[in-house]
Short mmCIF file of C-alpha atoms in Angstrom, two decimals:
data_model
loop_
_atom_site.label_atom_id
_atom_site.label_comp_id
_atom_site.label_asym_id
_atom_site.label_seq_id
_atom_site.Cartn_x
_atom_site.Cartn_y
_atom_site.Cartn_z
CA MET A 1 72.57 171.71 117.95
CA SER A 2 74.79 174.73 118.82
CA ALA A 3 76.69 176.94 116.27
CA GLY A 4 79.02 178.19 118.08
CA VAL A 5 79.86 180.05 121.37
CA ILE A 6 80.40 183.75 121.51
CA PRO A 7 82.98 184.46 123.97
CA GLY A 8 82.24 186.87 126.91
CA PRO A 9 81.72 188.52 129.09
CA HIS A 10 80.91 191.85 127.20
CA PRO A 11 78.54 191.29 124.53
CA PRO A 12 79.51 191.59 120.47
CA LYS A 13 79.10 195.15 119.29
CA ASP A 14 78.95 192.94 115.35
CA VAL A 15 77.10 189.60 115.43
CA HIS A 16 77.57 189.28 112.11
CA SER A 17 80.98 188.76 112.25
CA PHE A 18 80.57 185.98 114.24
CA LEU A 19 77.38 184.61 112.17
CA VAL A 20 79.05 184.80 109.00
CA PRO A 21 79.70 181.10 108.66
CA TYR A 22 76.28 179.92 109.48
CA ASP A 23 74.72 182.53 107.22
CA ALA A 24 76.63 181.31 105.00
CA GLU A 25 75.62 177.50 105.00
CA CYS A 26 72.13 179.03 105.17
CA ALA A 27 72.49 180.72 102.23
CA ALA A 28 74.01 177.48 100.73
CA LEU A 29 71.14 175.42 101.23
CA ALA A 30 68.66 178.19 99.90
CA VAL A 31 70.40 177.19 96.57
CA GLY A 32 70.59 173.19 97.69
CA VAL A 33 72.63 170.75 98.77
CA ARG A 34 73.06 167.81 96.28
CA THR A 35 71.77 164.88 98.57
CA PHE A 36 71.11 161.51 98.33
CA ASN A 37 67.45 159.78 98.89
CA ALA A 38 68.34 155.90 99.81
CA ALA A 39 64.78 155.30 99.58
CA THR A 40 64.50 155.84 96.03
CA ARG A 41 68.48 155.93 95.11
CA HIS A 42 68.18 158.66 93.84
CA PHE A 43 69.90 162.26 94.53
CA PHE A 44 68.07 165.25 95.07
CA LEU A 45 68.74 168.90 95.93
CA LEU A 46 67.94 169.12 99.63
CA ARG A 47 66.92 173.20 100.31
CA GLY A 48 66.28 174.39 104.22
CA TYR A 49 65.09 178.05 105.51
CA THR A 50 65.22 179.64 108.85
CA LEU A 51 62.05 180.64 109.65
CA PHE A 52 62.71 182.34 112.63
CA GLU A 53 65.37 183.82 115.55
CA LEU A 54 65.05 183.57 119.08
CA GLY A 55 66.57 184.69 121.81
CA ASP A 56 65.47 187.23 124.71
CA ILE A 57 65.40 191.40 124.46
CA ILE A 58 69.57 191.87 124.14
CA ALA A 59 70.00 188.94 121.17
CA ILE A 60 67.56 189.83 119.14
CA GLU A 61 68.68 193.69 119.27
CA LYS A 62 72.44 192.51 118.51
CA SER A 63 70.56 190.30 115.61
CA LEU A 64 68.38 192.88 113.84
CA ASN A 65 71.40 195.76 114.45
CA VAL A 66 68.93 197.95 116.21
CA LYS A 67 69.57 200.25 119.21
CA GLY A 68 67.06 198.69 121.39
CA HIS A 69 66.21 200.09 124.54
CA ASN A 70 67.12 203.01 126.51
CA SER A 71 67.65 204.83 122.08
CA ALA A 72 65.01 207.86 121.05
CA CYS A 73 63.54 204.79 118.82
CA PRO A 74 63.57 201.81 120.89
CA CYS A 75 61.48 199.33 119.66
CA ARG A 76 62.39 196.51 116.94
CA SER A 77 59.01 196.45 116.03
CA CYS A 78 57.66 199.41 115.66
CA GLU A 79 59.33 203.07 115.37
CA ILE A 80 57.52 204.86 117.93
CA LYS A 81 60.26 207.38 119.94
CA GLY A 82 60.76 207.83 123.06
CA ILE A 83 60.99 210.60 126.00
CA ARG A 84 63.42 211.24 128.26
CA ASN A 85 63.48 213.29 131.82
CA LYS A 86 64.42 216.51 130.72
CA ALA A 87 63.91 218.29 133.86
CA GLY A 88 66.33 215.46 135.78
CA ARG A 89 68.73 215.86 132.91
CA GLU A 90 68.80 212.12 132.37
CA LYS A 91 70.12 210.78 129.00
CA LEU A 92 67.30 207.37 128.77
CA TYR A 93 64.29 207.59 126.91
CA TYR A 94 61.60 205.66 127.61
CA VAL A 95 57.99 204.42 125.92
CA PRO A 96 55.03 205.88 127.82
CA LEU A 97 51.85 205.35 125.13
CA THR A 98 51.13 208.91 126.93
CA TRP A 99 53.24 211.37 127.63
CA PRO A 100 53.79 214.20 129.99
CA ASP A 101 52.65 216.62 127.64
CA GLY A 102 49.72 215.01 126.54
CA GLN A 103 50.88 213.33 123.11
CA PHE A 104 49.65 209.54 122.46
CA TRP A 105 50.56 207.50 120.81
CA ASP A 106 47.37 204.88 119.30
CA PRO A 107 48.36 201.41 120.66
CA GLU A 108 46.69 199.92 117.61
CA ASN A 109 48.04 202.26 115.29
CA LEU A 110 51.48 201.94 115.88
CA PRO A 111 53.85 203.12 112.93
CA LEU A 112 54.99 199.16 112.45
CA ARG A 113 58.55 198.17 110.54
CA SER A 114 58.50 196.32 107.80
CA GLN A 115 60.38 194.95 105.09
CA GLU A 116 59.86 197.94 102.89
CA ARG A 117 60.89 200.41 105.86
CA LEU A 118 63.98 197.89 106.53
CA ASP A 119 65.63 198.63 102.35
CA GLN A 120 64.76 202.05 102.19
CA ALA A 121 66.95 202.88 105.33
CA LEU A 122 69.77 200.51 104.60
CA ARG A 123 69.63 202.70 100.92
CA LYS A 124 69.91 205.32 103.50
CA PHE A 125 73.30 203.91 105.13
CA ASP A 126 74.77 203.00 101.79
CA GLU A 127 74.31 206.23 99.81
CA ILE A 128 76.07 208.09 103.23
CA SER A 129 78.85 205.66 102.60
CA THR A 130 79.52 206.80 99.47
CA VAL A 131 78.46 210.09 98.92
CA LEU A 132 80.40 212.18 102.35
CA ASP A 133 84.18 211.45 103.52
CA GLU A 134 84.71 209.23 106.32
CA ASN A 135 83.91 211.56 109.35
CA ALA A 136 80.70 212.80 107.58
CA ALA A 137 79.36 209.82 106.95
CA ALA A 138 79.63 208.50 110.56
CA LYS A 139 77.61 211.32 112.05
CA ALA A 140 75.57 211.13 109.47
CA LYS A 141 74.68 207.29 109.86
CA ASP A 142 74.94 208.05 113.63
CA ASP A 143 71.80 210.19 113.14
CA LEU A 144 69.85 208.06 110.64
CA ALA A 145 70.23 205.37 113.14
CA LYS A 146 69.11 207.56 116.09
CA SER A 147 65.69 208.26 113.54
CA HIS A 148 65.59 205.00 113.08
CA GLY A 149 66.76 203.15 115.09
CA MET A 150 68.89 201.23 113.31
CA LYS A 151 72.78 200.87 113.09
CA GLY A 152 73.33 198.82 109.62
CA HIS A 153 72.28 196.12 107.98
CA PRO A 154 70.85 192.19 110.15
CA ALA A 155 73.13 189.47 111.32
CA LEU A 156 71.17 187.04 108.91
CA ARG A 157 71.29 189.16 105.75
CA ARG A 158 72.18 186.76 102.77
CA VAL A 159 69.06 184.56 102.59
CA GLY A 160 65.50 186.82 103.15
CA CYS A 161 63.52 184.29 104.64
CA LEU A 162 62.83 186.30 107.46
CA ALA A 163 60.09 188.45 107.26
CA TYR A 164 61.23 191.62 109.87
CA PRO A 165 60.86 191.82 112.12
CA ASN A 166 58.12 189.75 112.63
CA SER A 167 60.00 186.64 112.79
CA ARG A 168 61.55 187.58 116.01
CA PRO A 169 58.74 187.38 118.30
CA TRP A 170 58.88 189.16 121.63
CA ASP A 171 60.16 185.40 124.64
CA VAL A 172 57.60 185.94 126.51
CA MET A 173 59.79 184.42 129.54
CA HIS A 174 61.85 187.17 129.75
CA LEU A 175 59.39 190.21 128.81
CA PHE A 176 56.81 188.62 131.24
CA PHE A 177 58.80 187.08 133.95
CA GLU A 178 61.96 189.05 133.80
CA ASN A 179 61.94 192.17 133.34
CA VAL A 180 57.82 193.10 134.38
CA ILE A 181 56.46 190.67 137.07
CA PRO A 182 59.50 191.97 139.56
CA ASN A 183 58.76 195.37 139.56
CA LEU A 184 55.04 194.86 140.11
CA ASP A 185 55.53 194.65 144.65
CA ARG A 186 53.04 197.13 145.32
CA PHE A 187 50.15 194.87 146.61
CA SER A 188 49.42 197.45 149.94
CA ASN A 189 47.51 198.92 148.35
CA ARG A 190 44.39 196.56 146.12
CA LYS A 191 44.38 197.86 143.25
CA TYR A 192 47.61 196.29 142.19
CA TYR A 193 46.91 193.18 143.26
CA THR A 194 44.25 192.99 141.30
CA HIS A 195 46.40 194.48 138.70
CA LEU A 196 48.79 191.82 139.04
CA CYS A 197 45.71 188.93 138.77
CA GLU A 198 45.10 190.89 135.62
CA LEU A 199 48.38 190.46 133.82
CA SER A 200 48.12 186.81 135.17
CA ASP A 201 45.37 186.39 132.83
CA ILE A 202 46.98 188.02 129.64
CA ILE A 203 49.82 185.72 129.96
CA GLN A 204 47.55 182.44 130.55
CA GLY A 205 46.42 183.80 127.43
CA CYS A 206 49.69 184.39 125.66
CA LEU A 207 50.18 180.18 126.32
CA ARG A 208 47.28 178.72 125.26
CA PHE A 209 47.69 175.35 123.13
CA THR A 210 45.50 176.93 120.34
CA SER A 211 44.12 180.20 119.95
CA THR A 212 41.44 181.53 117.33
CA VAL A 213 41.49 185.36 115.90
CA ASP A 214 38.57 186.38 118.16
CA GLN A 215 40.63 185.07 121.07
CA VAL A 216 44.04 187.54 120.15
CA ASN A 217 42.17 190.06 119.24
CA ASP A 218 40.63 189.74 122.76
CA LEU A 219 44.17 189.05 124.24
CA ARG A 220 45.54 192.53 122.67
CA GLN A 221 42.71 194.44 124.29
CA ALA A 222 43.00 192.46 127.30
CA ILE A 223 47.13 193.92 126.95
CA ILE A 224 46.16 197.58 126.20
CA ALA A 225 43.52 198.02 129.06
CA TRP A 226 46.80 196.39 131.07
CA ILE A 227 49.24 199.38 129.83
CA HIS A 228 46.96 201.79 130.41
CA LYS A 229 46.19 200.83 133.61
CA TYR A 230 49.82 200.59 134.94
CA GLU A 231 50.95 204.19 133.48
CA GLU A 232 48.05 205.53 135.66
CA TYR A 233 48.94 204.07 138.61
CA TYR A 234 52.74 204.09 138.03
CA TYR A 235 53.68 206.56 135.75
CA GLN A 236 50.83 208.97 136.52
CA HIS A 237 51.67 210.46 133.77
CA LEU A 238 54.89 212.53 135.20
CA GLU A 239 58.14 213.51 133.75
CA GLY A 240 59.62 212.59 137.29
CA ARG A 241 58.29 209.57 136.32
CA LEU A 242 59.00 208.33 133.30
CA ARG A 243 62.40 205.77 133.90
CA VAL A 244 58.91 202.90 134.96
CA CYS A 245 57.51 202.86 131.06
CA THR A 246 60.41 200.73 130.27
CA LEU A 247 60.88 199.11 127.04
CA THR A 248 59.31 195.98 127.93
CA VAL A 249 56.41 196.81 128.99
CA HIS A 250 55.18 198.60 125.61
CA GLY A 251 56.95 194.93 124.35
CA MET A 252 53.74 193.80 125.90
CA VAL A 253 51.22 195.24 122.43
CA HIS A 254 53.44 193.31 119.80
CA VAL A 255 52.72 190.31 121.72
CA PRO A 256 49.65 189.54 119.89
CA ASP A 257 50.50 189.71 116.28
CA ASP A 258 53.74 187.75 116.87
CA ILE A 259 50.90 185.02 118.17
CA LEU A 260 49.29 185.27 114.98
CA PHE A 261 52.23 185.74 113.06
CA CYS A 262 54.27 183.01 115.19
CA GLY A 263 51.93 180.47 116.45
CA PRO A 264 51.29 180.80 120.72
CA SER A 265 54.08 181.74 122.91
CA TRP A 266 54.61 178.61 124.19
CA THR A 267 56.32 177.60 121.00
CA THR A 268 58.89 180.33 120.86
CA TRP A 269 59.85 181.08 123.89
CA THR A 270 63.50 180.45 124.90
CA PHE A 271 63.82 178.44 128.13
CA PHE A 272 65.77 175.45 125.92
CA MET A 273 67.77 178.17 125.41
CA GLU A 274 68.60 178.92 129.40
CA ARG A 275 68.31 175.49 130.01
CA PHE A 276 71.44 174.87 127.43
CA CYS A 277 73.42 177.51 129.19
CA GLY A 278 72.88 175.68 132.24
CA VAL A 279 74.06 172.17 131.04
CA LEU A 280 77.41 174.37 128.83
CA GLN A 281 77.74 176.13 133.07
CA ALA A 282 77.86 172.69 134.46
CA GLY A 283 80.31 171.38 132.16
CA LEU A 284 82.73 174.00 132.45
CA ARG A 285 86.11 173.04 134.29
CA SER A 286 88.76 175.74 133.64
CA LYS A 287 88.58 178.79 135.55
CA ARG A 288 91.66 180.27 133.81
CA PHE A 289 90.20 179.55 129.83
CA PRO A 290 86.48 179.59 130.37
CA TRP A 291 85.67 180.36 126.81
CA ALA A 292 88.05 177.98 125.13
CA ASN A 293 86.60 174.75 127.47
CA LEU A 294 83.37 175.98 126.39
CA ASN A 295 84.37 175.87 122.73
CA ASN A 296 85.45 172.46 123.43
CA ASN A 297 82.27 171.33 124.83
CA VAL A 298 80.33 172.37 122.45
CA LEU A 299 82.57 171.26 119.66
CA HIS A 300 83.04 167.90 121.14
CA VAL A 301 78.82 167.25 121.81
CA ALA A 302 78.17 168.20 118.09
CA TYR A 303 81.06 165.41 117.06
CA LEU A 304 79.47 163.42 119.18
CA GLU A 305 75.74 164.15 117.96
CA GLN A 306 76.79 163.54 114.39
CA LEU A 307 78.36 159.92 115.23
CA ASN A 308 75.14 158.90 116.74
CA ALA A 309 73.04 160.28 113.90
CA ARG A 310 75.55 159.03 111.26
CA TYR A 311 76.34 155.31 113.06
CA ASP A 312 73.60 154.61 115.30
CA LEU A 313 75.41 154.63 118.40
CA GLU A 314 73.29 156.30 120.78
CA ALA A 315 73.95 152.73 122.88
CA GLU A 316 77.77 152.66 122.96
CA LEU A 317 77.94 156.44 122.95
CA SER A 318 75.86 156.75 126.17
CA SER A 319 78.56 157.10 128.96
CA VAL A 320 76.49 156.62 132.01
CA SER A 321 72.98 155.06 132.32
CA LYS A 322 69.94 157.38 132.51
CA MET A 323 68.72 158.88 135.69
CA GLN A 324 65.53 156.49 136.51
CA ARG A 325 62.75 159.60 137.93
CA ALA A 326 62.32 159.16 142.05
CA ALA A 327 58.74 158.83 141.34
CA ALA A 328 60.00 155.35 139.56
CA LEU A 329 60.54 154.17 143.56
CA LEU A 330 57.40 155.72 145.04
CA PRO A 331 55.31 152.32 144.51
CA PHE A 332 58.22 150.39 147.12
CA ILE A 333 57.58 152.46 149.55
CA PRO A 334 55.87 151.54 152.69
CA GLU A 335 53.25 153.89 152.67
CA LYS A 336 53.53 154.04 156.54
CA ILE A 337 56.50 153.97 158.04
CA PRO A 338 57.68 153.98 162.39
CA SER A 339 59.39 156.53 163.71
CA PHE A 340 61.29 157.10 166.64
CA GLY A 341 62.09 159.80 168.95
CA LYS A 342 65.49 158.56 170.70
CA LEU A 343 68.43 156.93 169.88
CA ARG A 344 71.82 155.97 171.04
CA ILE A 345 75.25 155.60 169.36
CA VAL A 346 77.34 152.39 170.12
CA GLN A 347 79.34 153.61 172.65
CA GLY A 348 78.67 157.41 172.63
CA ASN A 349 75.93 159.55 173.30
CA SER A 350 71.90 159.04 173.76
CA ILE A 351 70.30 161.96 171.28
CA ARG A 352 66.57 162.70 171.26
CA THR A 353 65.03 164.07 168.08
CA ALA A 354 63.16 167.46 167.76
CA SER A 355 60.31 165.45 167.51
CA ALA A 356 60.20 164.43 171.18
CA CYS A 357 61.43 167.31 172.98
CA GLY A 358 59.54 169.40 174.24
CA GLU A 359 58.17 172.73 172.85
CA GLY A 360 59.99 175.21 174.80
CA ALA A 361 60.59 173.46 177.40
CA THR A 362 63.62 175.47 179.22
CA ALA A 363 64.92 172.95 182.02
CA GLU A 364 65.35 170.01 179.44
CA ARG A 365 68.46 169.88 177.78
CA ASP A 366 68.08 169.78 174.31
CA MET A 367 70.23 166.49 172.82
CA SER A 368 68.74 167.29 169.23
CA PHE A 369 71.54 168.65 167.65
CA ILE A 370 74.32 166.11 166.32
CA ARG A 371 77.23 166.44 164.19
CA TYR A 372 76.74 164.22 160.93
CA GLU A 373 79.61 163.29 158.32
CA ILE A 374 78.43 162.77 154.83
CA GLU A 375 80.59 161.74 151.76
CA SER A 376 81.20 164.02 148.76
CA ARG A 377 83.04 164.50 145.89
CA PRO A 378 84.62 167.47 143.98
CA THR A 379 84.75 165.38 140.63
CA THR A 380 83.71 162.05 139.08
CA THR A 381 87.76 161.25 139.60
CA ALA A 382 88.11 162.82 142.89
CA ALA A 383 88.43 160.31 146.35
CA TRP A 384 84.99 160.32 147.83
CA VAL A 385 85.68 162.66 150.89
CA ALA A 386 83.83 162.84 154.34
CA ARG A 387 82.63 166.29 155.66
CA ILE A 388 81.99 167.42 158.80
CA SER A 389 78.33 169.39 159.50
CA TYR A 390 75.76 169.92 162.31
CA GLY A 391 72.16 170.07 162.35
CA ARG A 392 69.15 169.14 164.50
CA LEU A 393 67.98 165.52 164.25
CA GLU A 394 64.32 166.21 163.35
CA CYS A 395 62.98 162.55 163.97
CA VAL A 396 64.32 158.87 162.74
CA LEU A 397 62.37 156.49 160.44
CA GLU A 398 62.90 153.07 160.07
CA CYS A 399 61.83 152.15 156.29
CA ARG A 400 61.82 148.44 155.66
CA LEU A 401 62.00 147.77 151.87
CA PRO A 402 60.16 144.86 149.60
CA LEU A 403 61.92 142.11 147.65
CA ALA A 404 62.19 143.87 144.03
CA LYS A 405 64.77 143.86 141.51
CA GLU A 406 64.04 147.66 140.88
CA LEU A 407 65.32 148.52 144.08
CA ARG A 408 69.22 146.35 143.38
CA HIS A 409 71.38 145.96 146.49
CA LEU A 410 68.60 147.35 149.08
CA ALA A 411 65.73 144.92 148.45
CA GLY A 412 64.51 143.32 151.11
CA LYS A 413 66.30 145.40 153.71
CA THR A 414 65.65 148.00 156.53
CA ARG A 415 67.52 151.78 156.66
CA LEU A 416 67.27 153.42 159.22
CA LEU A 417 66.56 157.01 158.12
CA ALA A 418 68.13 160.15 159.64
CA VAL A 419 65.83 163.93 158.89
CA ILE A 420 68.13 166.28 159.68
CA SER A 421 67.79 170.90 159.73
CA PRO A 422 71.45 171.32 158.98
CA CYS A 423 73.20 174.63 160.47
CA LEU A 424 73.65 176.62 157.95
CA ASN A 425 77.40 177.97 156.51
CA THR A 426 79.61 175.69 159.00
CA GLN A 427 81.33 175.31 155.83
CA GLY A 428 82.57 172.15 156.77
CA LYS A 429 84.62 172.85 160.00
CA ASP A 430 85.18 170.78 162.63
CA ALA A 431 83.73 172.43 165.98
CA ALA A 432 86.16 169.75 168.43
CA LEU A 433 89.25 172.05 166.60
CA VAL A 434 88.25 175.43 165.46
CA ARG A 435 85.13 177.57 166.72
CA THR A 436 82.52 176.99 164.40
CA SER A 437 78.99 179.14 164.31
CA TYR A 438 76.04 179.54 162.70
CA ARG A 439 72.66 181.72 162.75
CA ASP A 440 70.15 180.26 160.51
CA ILE A 441 68.84 176.14 160.05
CA GLY A 442 68.15 175.23 156.86
CA ASP A 443 65.58 172.74 155.35
CA PRO A 444 65.36 169.20 156.03
CA ILE A 445 67.53 166.66 154.34
CA VAL A 446 67.41 163.27 154.72
CA THR A 447 70.31 160.50 155.06
CA ASP A 448 71.60 157.08 156.33
CA LEU A 449 71.72 157.18 160.59
CA GLN A 450 75.01 156.10 159.77
CA ALA A 451 76.04 159.26 159.34
CA VAL A 452 75.15 160.71 162.81
CA THR A 453 78.31 160.48 164.99
CA ALA A 454 78.10 162.59 167.91
CA VAL A 455 75.23 164.88 170.13
CA VAL A 456 76.92 168.31 169.85
CA GLY A 457 76.07 171.50 172.29
CA ARG A 458 75.54 175.28 171.47
CA VAL A 459 76.20 178.76 172.79
CA GLU A 460 74.01 181.45 171.99
CA THR A 461 75.87 184.60 172.17
CA ARG A 462 75.94 188.08 170.07
CA ASP A 463 73.05 186.67 167.54
CA ARG A 464 75.26 183.39 166.81
CA TRP A 465 75.07 179.88 168.04
CA TYR A 466 78.75 178.59 168.65
CA ILE A 467 78.13 175.19 168.36
CA VAL A 468 80.63 173.04 171.34
CA ASP A 469 81.69 169.46 170.19
CA ARG A 470 83.29 167.00 172.24
CA THR A 471 84.44 164.57 169.49
CA GLY A 472 87.96 164.98 169.85
CA GLY A 473 87.94 165.40 173.69
CA LEU A 474 88.55 168.66 173.25
CA ILE A 475 85.56 171.88 174.10
CA ARG A 476 84.94 174.79 171.65
CA PRO A 477 84.32 177.32 171.74
CA GLU A 478 86.51 178.87 174.12
CA PHE A 479 85.79 183.35 174.36
CA VAL A 480 88.90 183.84 176.55
CA PRO A 481 91.09 186.06 173.64
CA GLU A 482 94.20 185.14 172.43
CA ASP A 483 96.56 187.51 174.24
CA GLU A 484 94.96 187.45 177.59
CA ASP A 485 97.24 186.47 180.40
CA VAL A 486 95.19 184.29 182.28
CA ASP A 487 98.20 182.74 184.46
CA ASN A 488 97.11 184.18 187.94
CA ASN A 489 100.92 183.24 188.88
#
């Protein structure tokens, strides 16, 4: 269940101000909520605790209230110090294990953050606020934040059930797949390719269903060796190449500790959160007040979930029947389907499919490009509207469906299907009325043959194909300038 939506588009500076209601509920659950046990017919105190806090890199940095990436002490798991390119006058800090001057950080003995170090830093913040005046306190807090990498209390602070920082594991989806892998694209040299394959083995080790302590220790050594090679290949211990030593590469060092404390990485990655965001985005309708729209959607979903849980209304609250997987229809589709290469539209054109046209035959007319219309609607309440499209007819399939109740109204019928490669970016234009062109052809789609309405021609000029559609009795395109006087009289 979503606890709420923080409005954007920019991230908040004080996440705690948005999480105060949730923090208060966590405190109430820690004390105990009087609850009735229907089985024993007695009341008891229900207690609950937050064990893990999951999110992407930015979200966890905001929740922990640390300065985070690009700062002098950027890591949320240890107190490694960053270095910047002074010769290049860069202001961002990076975290290589070996600095250009030879200073070395032992990846097996990093200064890890702990609850004691957190409490010590927070006491210093509180002392500064009580001893110094406002301006001096602000400067002292800024210096302390640069030294410790912290800006104050974490967002969830009332209940001490979250171990700092172990209860906030690094998300392997964002760490590996979103930040590290996209930067490894130098495959002209085999050593870079081999280096990437070693990362693939590391990811598989992180995603094991179960892991022993020895396997996690082996994974730790593999990650350390991989980072050393990364710095050798990409960073080369040069100050001008510091920017490749990002926080995400350093964060790989802490993944084994997260596995030992929180379990395999597949249990703590935030794919479910990204999917929930996709569901919210799909339900977004208001362009003027998007954040209010999102708030209402989340609130209404929470209402429905509570009604469902309290009164067992799953069937009643299901607005539409659950969609069956396409694989469920595979047993009813014939193994062999006849294919046709030529057809004629009633009182219309003859069409030859691309499969029936000879390859490279310049003397033959290409009659495989067609005009087709598919009905669609922007919303479930809007009327169906036919959208004009153009494409290449690859083949025509005859699909004879068996008598099966799962097929409903299509049972026992024969359907003629058109396999079409659509012309991209025609934007629903009618080439019989306006100039319509395209450059590329998209992936094939399958639709009913009745959607095909006419055969069209094409003219190539200036790296584009212009469609000649005579459906309405007109011929397009016309390449004569509009202001040119074509009247010879």
